[in-house]
């Protein structure tokens, strides 16, 4: 399955599009005992449960292909009666209505996997009437085939955190009752695969939350497929080989490893530019490519030969993609390793203060800065909240800006401060920023990662001073945000969302280099008694 196939299936996992016929599951305790099982019509679920199940389904097809999502193939001997592909075919054909068959399959999962702790096995059944499409991807409405599939998610079940609660019946504060909570999936799969918009019974799409340690036992023992390395595993294996051959204790080893990655990255960029307008497979780490990278990095020939030999024995015919062995973050930083992003923010702020001779003065409600100061970004401060919220003085504009993040309008400064505190608590994934120039604070936005690899940054809460319209501040703010995302957060992909009714904002984003991104699913929300669509946009420069 490719990204396009995957997105077509994932678009169905929404309230309006979901057509799962049944959901079945088995709760297993830490001693591998089946505690309970269930089998119910999906569409009869209460709303809260319905949405949680859809969230789990979405998570089971999340992440990146070849890393969190792996295309596996069944060997021929598993496709005959008694084979594990045939077992799955039986579950698929019965649409989860055969409890005895499901019970046998649960037993196999429990006995053949090494999942620790309590967990829940979930199975979804669905049938998708695949519409015909033109070469230009226009939907003709007529059906080509019915894609009948099952989706499996295996989720940890853990005790909620201890805490204090108000015990209403006893009218006192006491320890809250700890519940067993179903977490996001650790692993799962989609069967059969949906390849080229068609049923592929010879393949299965496997999911792992942890790309460093995928559940190979599920791949091999339950699905009957050979295990496949994730891109993260391939990168780690390659780096281990280089370090072991060059000498793990050699101070020069890390510099050499970075140089090798730089050479591979340059060759990959050249390859992509050469075949920019041609549909070709990604560049792989062939003997020739690796040998050239080692030579350019001035690795001694004896050690270079050992690295090539170890890579050949480790990966065999399944050579990794060239891009997958490159640590882009380490490469961009040139070997500079900061312990966390807070140090980067401190460095950025101190650099700005040094450049402008620390002439920024802070008042309680207004900031004044030195004359002639360039337009810059700095981390958001609590005192900014009142100024920023004063720019959004119309409820519709306020909702275009914040949708449902604030419970009421108008929002208070303390609401904004608490929202940002909660969003950034215990995570290094939320960066609110304020823009200023010689006239004072003029803009605000936030940046956050949306992927585990920290390559995709999304912008949000974009707003400028409404008293300074006509100065192009919106475009300037976005350019500052894009520059910050690339320079300090290592972003390779930058996106944002805009309400389809907010045409003024959409035009501003386009002027700053953002284009509508069909790869992002359109989110629909109910707001102000209307249905709003949130359109995804991607920065293309």
XYZ file of C-alpha atoms in Angstrom:
541
model
C 0.000 0.000 0.000
C 1.171 3.510 -0.706
C 0.281 6.766 1.026
C -2.611 7.456 -1.350
C -4.191 4.037 -0.683
C -3.751 4.522 3.057
C -5.392 7.953 3.119
C -8.382 6.686 1.150
C -9.095 4.089 3.842
C -8.376 6.444 6.762
C -10.865 9.016 5.464
C -13.579 6.499 6.317
C -12.698 6.540 10.008
C -14.856 9.573 10.761
C -18.312 9.840 12.311
C -20.069 10.573 9.004
C -18.118 8.090 6.844
C -17.628 5.172 9.255
C -19.445 2.010 8.144
C -17.905 -0.642 10.395
C -20.493 -3.396 10.673
C -19.211 -5.077 13.838
C -16.595 -4.759 16.523
C -15.276 -7.669 18.554
C -12.697 -7.852 21.288
C -10.999 -9.852 23.998
C -9.544 -8.444 27.226
C -6.420 -10.326 28.376
C -4.771 -9.930 31.791
C -1.054 -9.958 32.605
C -1.138 -13.744 33.163
C -2.486 -14.312 29.623
C -5.979 -15.171 30.886
C -8.987 -14.143 28.817
C -10.978 -11.990 31.232
C -13.879 -11.209 28.922
C -14.815 -10.961 25.257
C -17.549 -9.157 23.319
C -18.995 -9.033 19.811
C -21.402 -6.203 18.939
C -22.800 -4.173 16.039
C -20.533 -1.148 15.701
C -23.090 1.495 14.818
C -25.082 0.778 18.012
C -22.319 2.137 20.242
C -22.943 5.176 22.431
C -21.344 8.346 21.093
C -18.479 8.468 23.626
C -17.567 4.839 22.971
C -18.094 5.236 19.217
C -15.605 8.097 18.995
C -13.020 6.314 21.143
C -13.170 3.258 18.900
C -12.740 5.481 15.828
C -9.741 7.110 17.506
C -8.182 3.675 18.039
C -8.887 2.724 14.405
C -7.177 5.915 13.213
C -4.149 5.326 15.422
C -3.766 1.813 14.006
C -3.107 3.334 10.580
C -0.984 6.266 11.792
C 2.682 7.105 11.377
C 4.856 6.828 8.295
C 5.056 4.051 5.727
C 8.105 1.765 5.998
C 8.559 2.856 9.598
C 5.345 2.606 11.654
C 3.433 0.974 8.784
C 4.987 -1.982 6.986
C 3.743 -3.813 3.908
C 4.042 -7.564 4.546
C 3.442 -10.462 2.163
C 2.242 -13.979 2.952
C 4.437 -16.887 1.872
C 2.609 -19.349 -0.403
C 2.400 -22.048 2.280
C 0.294 -19.733 4.484
C -2.282 -19.291 1.692
C -3.396 -22.923 1.659
C -6.035 -24.488 3.953
C -4.654 -24.467 7.488
C -2.411 -21.492 6.779
C -2.624 -18.309 8.772
C -3.682 -16.225 5.776
C -6.575 -18.636 5.375
C -7.422 -18.186 9.050
C -7.675 -14.426 8.489
C -9.712 -14.993 5.327
C -12.230 -16.921 7.416
C -12.535 -14.124 9.973
C -12.939 -11.599 7.155
C -15.586 -13.605 5.300
C -17.741 -14.160 8.399
C -17.640 -10.442 9.198
C -16.783 -11.221 12.868
C -19.997 -13.227 13.353
C -18.301 -16.570 14.135
C -17.496 -16.427 17.866
C -15.781 -19.829 17.894
C -13.433 -18.770 15.097
C -12.645 -15.511 16.862
C -12.014 -17.314 20.145
C -9.486 -19.609 18.454
C -7.762 -16.616 16.922
C -7.569 -14.828 20.286
C -5.926 -17.973 21.719
C -3.313 -17.865 18.968
C -2.531 -14.188 19.585
C -2.214 -14.771 23.332
C 0.010 -17.841 23.012
C 2.185 -16.654 20.125
C 3.023 -13.075 21.196
C 5.099 -11.632 24.016
C 2.861 -8.723 24.973
C 3.328 -7.840 28.633
C 0.699 -6.555 31.038
C -3.035 -6.313 30.457
C -4.193 -5.630 26.910
C -7.249 -5.521 24.668
C -7.469 -7.207 21.260
C -9.909 -5.320 19.031
C -11.256 -6.359 15.632
C -13.249 -4.088 13.299
C -15.130 -5.385 10.235
C -15.994 -3.180 7.271
C -16.908 -3.280 3.578
C -15.956 -0.335 1.340
C -17.786 0.179 -1.957
C -14.761 1.474 -3.902
C -15.831 4.230 -6.330
C -14.395 4.454 -9.825
C -12.044 7.362 -10.458
C -10.624 9.005 -13.549
C -6.899 9.417 -14.148
C -7.255 12.903 -12.728
C -8.646 11.402 -9.513
C -12.199 12.580 -10.157
C -14.832 10.449 -8.452
C -17.292 8.926 -10.945
C -19.555 7.559 -8.216
C -19.856 4.119 -9.770
C -18.442 1.141 -7.887
C -15.437 -0.848 -9.109
C -15.464 -3.472 -6.342
C -16.293 -4.009 -2.691
C -13.215 -4.008 -0.485
C -14.051 -6.191 2.510
C -11.503 -6.006 5.321
C -10.759 -6.400 9.020
C -8.709 -4.039 11.170
C -6.971 -5.335 14.288
C -5.673 -3.159 17.137
C -3.884 -4.431 20.238
C -4.056 -1.828 23.007
C -2.472 -1.810 26.481
C -4.898 -1.565 29.394
C -3.345 0.307 32.309
C -4.444 1.750 35.631
C -5.199 5.461 35.595
C -2.853 7.629 37.634
C -3.565 8.045 41.359
C -4.947 11.383 42.463
C -7.380 13.212 44.696
C -11.075 13.584 43.939
C -14.230 15.011 45.492
C -16.250 12.095 46.880
C -19.754 13.471 46.454
C -21.611 10.886 48.555
C -19.233 11.368 51.474
C -18.870 15.124 50.915
C -15.092 15.074 51.273
C -11.829 15.003 49.339
C -10.245 11.580 49.057
C -8.291 9.248 46.822
C -10.022 8.833 43.485
C -10.952 5.418 42.217
C -8.307 4.168 39.775
C -9.796 2.718 36.612
C -8.378 0.353 34.014
C -8.004 2.525 30.917
C -7.562 1.361 27.313
C -4.559 3.119 25.761
C -3.607 3.813 22.153
C -2.627 0.738 20.092
C 0.865 -0.699 20.442
C 0.482 -2.787 17.308
C -2.103 -4.043 14.820
C -2.775 -4.680 11.148
C -5.125 -4.198 8.190
C -6.113 -7.304 6.213
C -6.235 -7.672 3.314
C -4.067 -4.844 2.016
C -5.663 -2.150 -0.163
C -3.127 -1.876 -2.985
C -3.718 0.298 -6.009
C -7.289 0.919 -4.758
C -8.042 -2.802 -4.873
C -8.180 -5.838 -2.580
C -4.808 -7.575 -2.167
C -5.333 -10.821 -0.260
C -1.618 -11.635 -0.564
C -0.609 -8.681 1.584
C -1.254 -7.149 4.993
C -0.428 -3.679 6.347
C 1.259 -4.037 9.743
C 1.348 -1.259 12.379
C 3.771 -0.669 15.230
C 3.752 2.317 17.555
C 7.396 1.820 18.480
C 9.458 1.722 15.275
C 12.556 0.805 17.300
C 10.987 -2.370 18.699
C 8.152 -3.607 16.449
C 6.256 -6.736 17.439
C 8.027 -9.214 15.158
C 6.253 -12.026 17.038
C 2.924 -10.752 15.669
C 4.382 -10.514 12.150
C 5.846 -14.019 12.189
C 3.817 -16.135 14.605
C 0.304 -14.729 14.136
C 0.279 -13.316 10.608
C 2.692 -15.910 9.256
C 4.743 -13.317 7.374
C 8.468 -12.857 7.597
C 9.575 -9.949 9.767
C 10.518 -6.688 8.051
C 12.802 -4.042 9.545
C 11.427 -0.561 10.061
C 13.369 2.429 8.724
C 14.311 3.268 12.302
C 15.741 -0.218 12.833
C 17.653 0.031 9.556
C 19.099 3.402 10.524
C 20.131 2.153 13.974
C 21.651 -1.014 12.504
C 23.616 0.973 9.922
C 24.914 3.429 12.524
C 25.912 0.545 14.820
C 27.879 -1.099 12.000
C 29.760 2.115 11.222
C 30.528 2.814 14.893
C 31.724 -0.752 15.552
C 34.034 -0.800 12.530
C 35.439 2.709 13.028
C 35.810 2.204 16.759
C 33.051 3.069 19.244
C 35.531 4.837 21.535
C 37.232 6.860 18.801
C 36.476 10.594 19.116
C 36.609 10.895 15.327
C 33.924 8.220 14.789
C 30.900 10.493 15.246
C 32.373 13.086 12.879
C 32.992 10.375 10.294
C 29.452 9.022 10.736
C 28.031 12.506 10.150
C 30.234 12.925 7.073
C 29.014 9.588 5.658
C 25.392 10.614 6.217
C 26.044 14.003 4.572
C 27.457 12.286 1.495
C 24.510 9.852 1.283
C 22.050 12.723 1.766
C 23.683 14.764 -1.030
C 23.512 11.811 -3.413
C 19.870 11.221 -2.537
C 19.006 14.880 -3.184
C 20.756 14.687 -6.552
C 18.802 11.515 -7.372
C 15.474 13.115 -6.440
C 16.221 16.221 -8.507
C 17.171 14.079 -11.510
C 13.910 12.099 -11.376
C 11.717 14.897 -10.006
C 9.081 14.511 -12.725
C 9.334 10.728 -13.053
C 7.701 8.072 -10.881
C 10.684 6.034 -9.653
C 11.474 3.964 -6.593
C 13.410 5.698 -3.799
C 17.193 5.520 -3.999
C 18.615 2.530 -2.108
C 21.928 2.135 -0.305
C 23.715 0.032 -2.943
C 27.353 -1.080 -2.736
C 28.301 1.694 -5.153
C 26.467 4.385 -3.193
C 27.895 3.286 0.141
C 31.437 2.884 -1.213
C 31.309 6.394 -2.690
C 30.043 7.859 0.599
C 32.812 6.116 2.564
C 35.439 7.331 0.099
C 34.196 10.938 0.209
C 34.264 10.743 4.020
C 37.920 9.613 3.916
C 37.288 6.281 5.650
C 40.319 3.984 5.355
C 39.802 1.409 2.589
C 40.224 -1.553 4.943
C 37.473 -0.268 7.232
C 35.327 0.789 4.297
C 35.409 -2.777 2.943
C 34.349 -4.119 6.349
C 31.417 -1.698 6.536
C 30.225 -2.687 3.052
C 30.530 -6.375 3.959
C 28.609 -6.002 7.239
C 25.876 -3.963 5.542
C 25.557 -6.651 2.874
C 25.252 -9.435 5.468
C 22.816 -7.448 7.637
C 20.371 -6.348 4.950
C 20.922 -8.869 2.145
C 18.651 -8.080 -0.791
C 16.456 -5.805 1.374
C 18.758 -2.810 1.081
C 17.562 0.218 3.055
C 16.448 3.389 1.326
C 19.277 5.904 1.313
C 17.187 8.511 3.137
C 16.285 6.058 5.913
C 19.867 5.734 7.246
C 20.330 9.498 7.558
C 19.641 11.188 10.895
C 18.431 14.494 9.457
C 18.350 16.266 12.822
C 21.942 15.353 13.678
C 22.991 16.254 10.154
C 21.344 19.681 10.208
C 22.830 20.564 13.555
C 26.274 19.596 12.292
C 26.940 17.371 15.278
C 25.834 19.934 17.852
C 23.713 18.003 20.337
C 21.531 20.001 22.695
C 19.916 18.087 25.505
C 16.461 19.507 24.832
C 14.530 22.135 22.891
C 14.419 24.448 25.875
C 18.113 25.149 25.356
C 17.359 26.085 21.751
C 14.677 28.534 22.844
C 16.972 30.077 25.424
C 19.703 30.388 22.814
C 17.297 32.038 20.349
C 16.049 34.515 22.944
C 19.509 35.386 24.191
C 20.759 35.831 20.632
C 17.958 38.308 19.918
C 18.693 40.190 23.118
C 22.397 40.363 22.269
C 21.727 41.535 18.700
C 19.533 44.377 19.877
C 21.660 45.257 22.939
C 18.899 44.096 25.265
C 16.844 47.203 24.443
C 13.483 45.431 24.572
C 11.563 46.766 27.540
C 8.583 44.960 28.988
C 5.557 46.710 30.471
C 2.517 45.044 31.951
C 0.240 45.573 28.963
C 2.475 46.899 26.196
C 5.957 46.261 24.871
C 8.163 48.971 23.459
C 11.366 48.176 21.617
C 14.324 50.040 20.246
C 13.785 52.186 17.097
C 14.811 50.490 13.844
C 14.523 46.980 15.316
C 13.834 44.303 12.708
C 10.748 42.141 12.891
C 11.613 39.161 15.092
C 10.131 36.237 17.018
C 10.577 35.451 20.688
C 8.896 32.932 23.027
C 5.416 33.906 24.249
C 5.187 35.515 27.688
C 2.128 35.495 29.927
C 1.942 39.281 29.767
C 1.346 39.006 25.975
C -2.036 37.305 26.435
C -4.168 40.403 26.986
C -2.639 42.193 23.983
C -3.094 39.209 21.656
C -6.704 38.552 22.666
C -7.573 42.238 22.139
C -6.872 41.788 18.404
C -9.706 39.253 18.030
C -12.695 41.442 18.863
C -15.363 39.676 16.782
C -16.780 36.279 17.795
C -16.772 34.810 14.284
C -13.160 35.903 13.720
C -12.369 34.551 17.191
C -13.755 31.124 16.235
C -11.979 31.157 12.860
C -8.817 31.683 14.900
C -9.365 29.278 17.810
C -12.342 27.051 16.751
C -13.360 25.144 19.913
C -10.169 25.537 21.986
C -11.724 28.177 24.259
C -15.024 27.382 26.050
C -16.472 30.892 25.773
C -16.137 34.245 24.040
C -14.580 36.635 24.801
C -11.617 34.695 26.211
C -9.724 36.053 29.194
C -5.919 36.323 29.426
C -5.916 33.682 32.163
C -7.766 31.323 29.782
C -4.981 31.664 27.222
C -2.240 31.270 29.830
C -3.852 28.102 31.236
C -4.444 26.636 27.751
C -0.783 27.115 26.846
C 0.401 25.821 30.193
C -1.641 22.627 29.785
C -0.575 22.193 26.154
C 3.098 22.414 27.006
C 3.016 20.552 30.310
C 5.297 17.487 30.478
C 6.089 17.682 26.765
C 8.651 19.293 24.503
C 6.163 19.720 21.694
C 4.471 23.113 22.022
C 6.132 26.414 21.151
C 4.015 29.611 21.417
C 5.820 32.598 19.870
C 5.277 36.373 19.776
C 6.412 38.671 16.936
C 7.560 42.241 17.543
C 9.216 45.203 15.841
C 10.036 48.810 16.698
C 6.327 49.578 17.130
C 5.750 46.782 19.622
C 4.163 43.326 19.569
C 2.373 42.752 16.249
C 1.740 39.010 15.852
C 1.436 35.612 17.461
C 1.483 31.933 16.454
C 2.325 28.516 17.885
C 4.433 25.685 16.487
C 4.158 22.009 17.387
C 5.417 18.663 16.119
C 2.803 16.254 14.755
C 5.000 13.203 14.203
C 7.241 11.072 16.370
C 10.266 11.689 14.111
C 9.920 15.460 14.700
C 10.162 16.353 11.039
C 6.616 17.701 10.576
C 5.776 21.035 12.257
C 2.275 22.524 12.250
C 1.507 26.204 12.746
C -1.579 27.428 14.577
C -3.267 30.326 16.434
C -2.006 32.704 13.740
C -3.074 36.311 14.434
C -1.754 39.854 13.892
C -2.572 43.275 15.318
C -5.872 44.317 13.681
C -4.993 48.008 14.055
C -2.058 47.610 11.674
C -3.851 46.111 8.681
C -2.437 46.733 5.209
C 1.210 46.418 6.287
C 1.662 42.798 5.177
C 2.219 41.672 8.757
C 0.404 38.345 8.256
C 2.802 37.296 5.511
C 5.800 38.481 7.539
C 4.598 36.554 10.612
C 4.268 33.344 8.595
C 7.721 33.771 7.066
C 9.166 34.217 10.554
C 7.331 31.093 11.732
C 8.550 29.030 8.770
C 12.114 30.217 9.316
C 11.962 29.340 13.006
C 10.512 25.895 12.273
C 13.320 25.097 9.847
C 16.246 26.648 11.723
C 15.458 25.721 15.316
C 13.021 22.794 15.092
C 14.554 20.980 12.100
C 11.252 20.920 10.191
C 11.162 19.216 6.806
C 7.399 19.586 6.402
C 5.393 22.612 7.581
C 1.589 22.690 7.524
C -1.368 24.605 8.891
C -5.161 24.478 8.755
C -7.654 27.139 7.709
C -11.443 27.271 8.016
C -12.891 27.175 4.490
C -15.055 30.234 5.230
C -12.037 32.312 6.222
C -10.992 33.352 2.712
C -8.956 36.335 3.896
C -6.691 34.081 5.949
C -6.401 31.522 3.116
C -5.235 34.241 0.689
C -2.687 35.465 3.230
C -1.326 31.939 3.688
C -1.076 31.472 -0.080
C 0.821 34.744 -0.394
C 3.289 33.433 2.206
C 3.953 30.247 0.198
C 1.351 27.790 1.514
C -0.715 25.681 -0.891
C -3.762 23.500 -0.301
C -2.594 19.962 0.551
C -4.898 17.209 -0.699
C -2.916 14.663 1.340
C -4.395 16.103 4.558
C -7.843 14.848 5.465
C -10.473 17.589 5.669
C -11.779 17.958 9.229
C -15.417 18.978 9.676
C -16.630 20.655 12.876
C -19.898 22.119 14.151
C -19.394 25.768 15.070
C -21.816 28.684 15.557
C -24.664 26.532 14.250
C -22.767 25.830 11.002
C -20.607 23.049 9.569
C -17.071 24.283 8.957
C -14.418 22.435 6.992
C -10.802 22.843 8.044
C -8.597 22.671 4.956
C -4.964 21.563 5.262
C -2.234 23.671 3.663
C 1.454 22.904 3.195
C 4.401 25.288 2.851
C 6.015 25.009 -0.566
C 7.995 28.265 -0.581
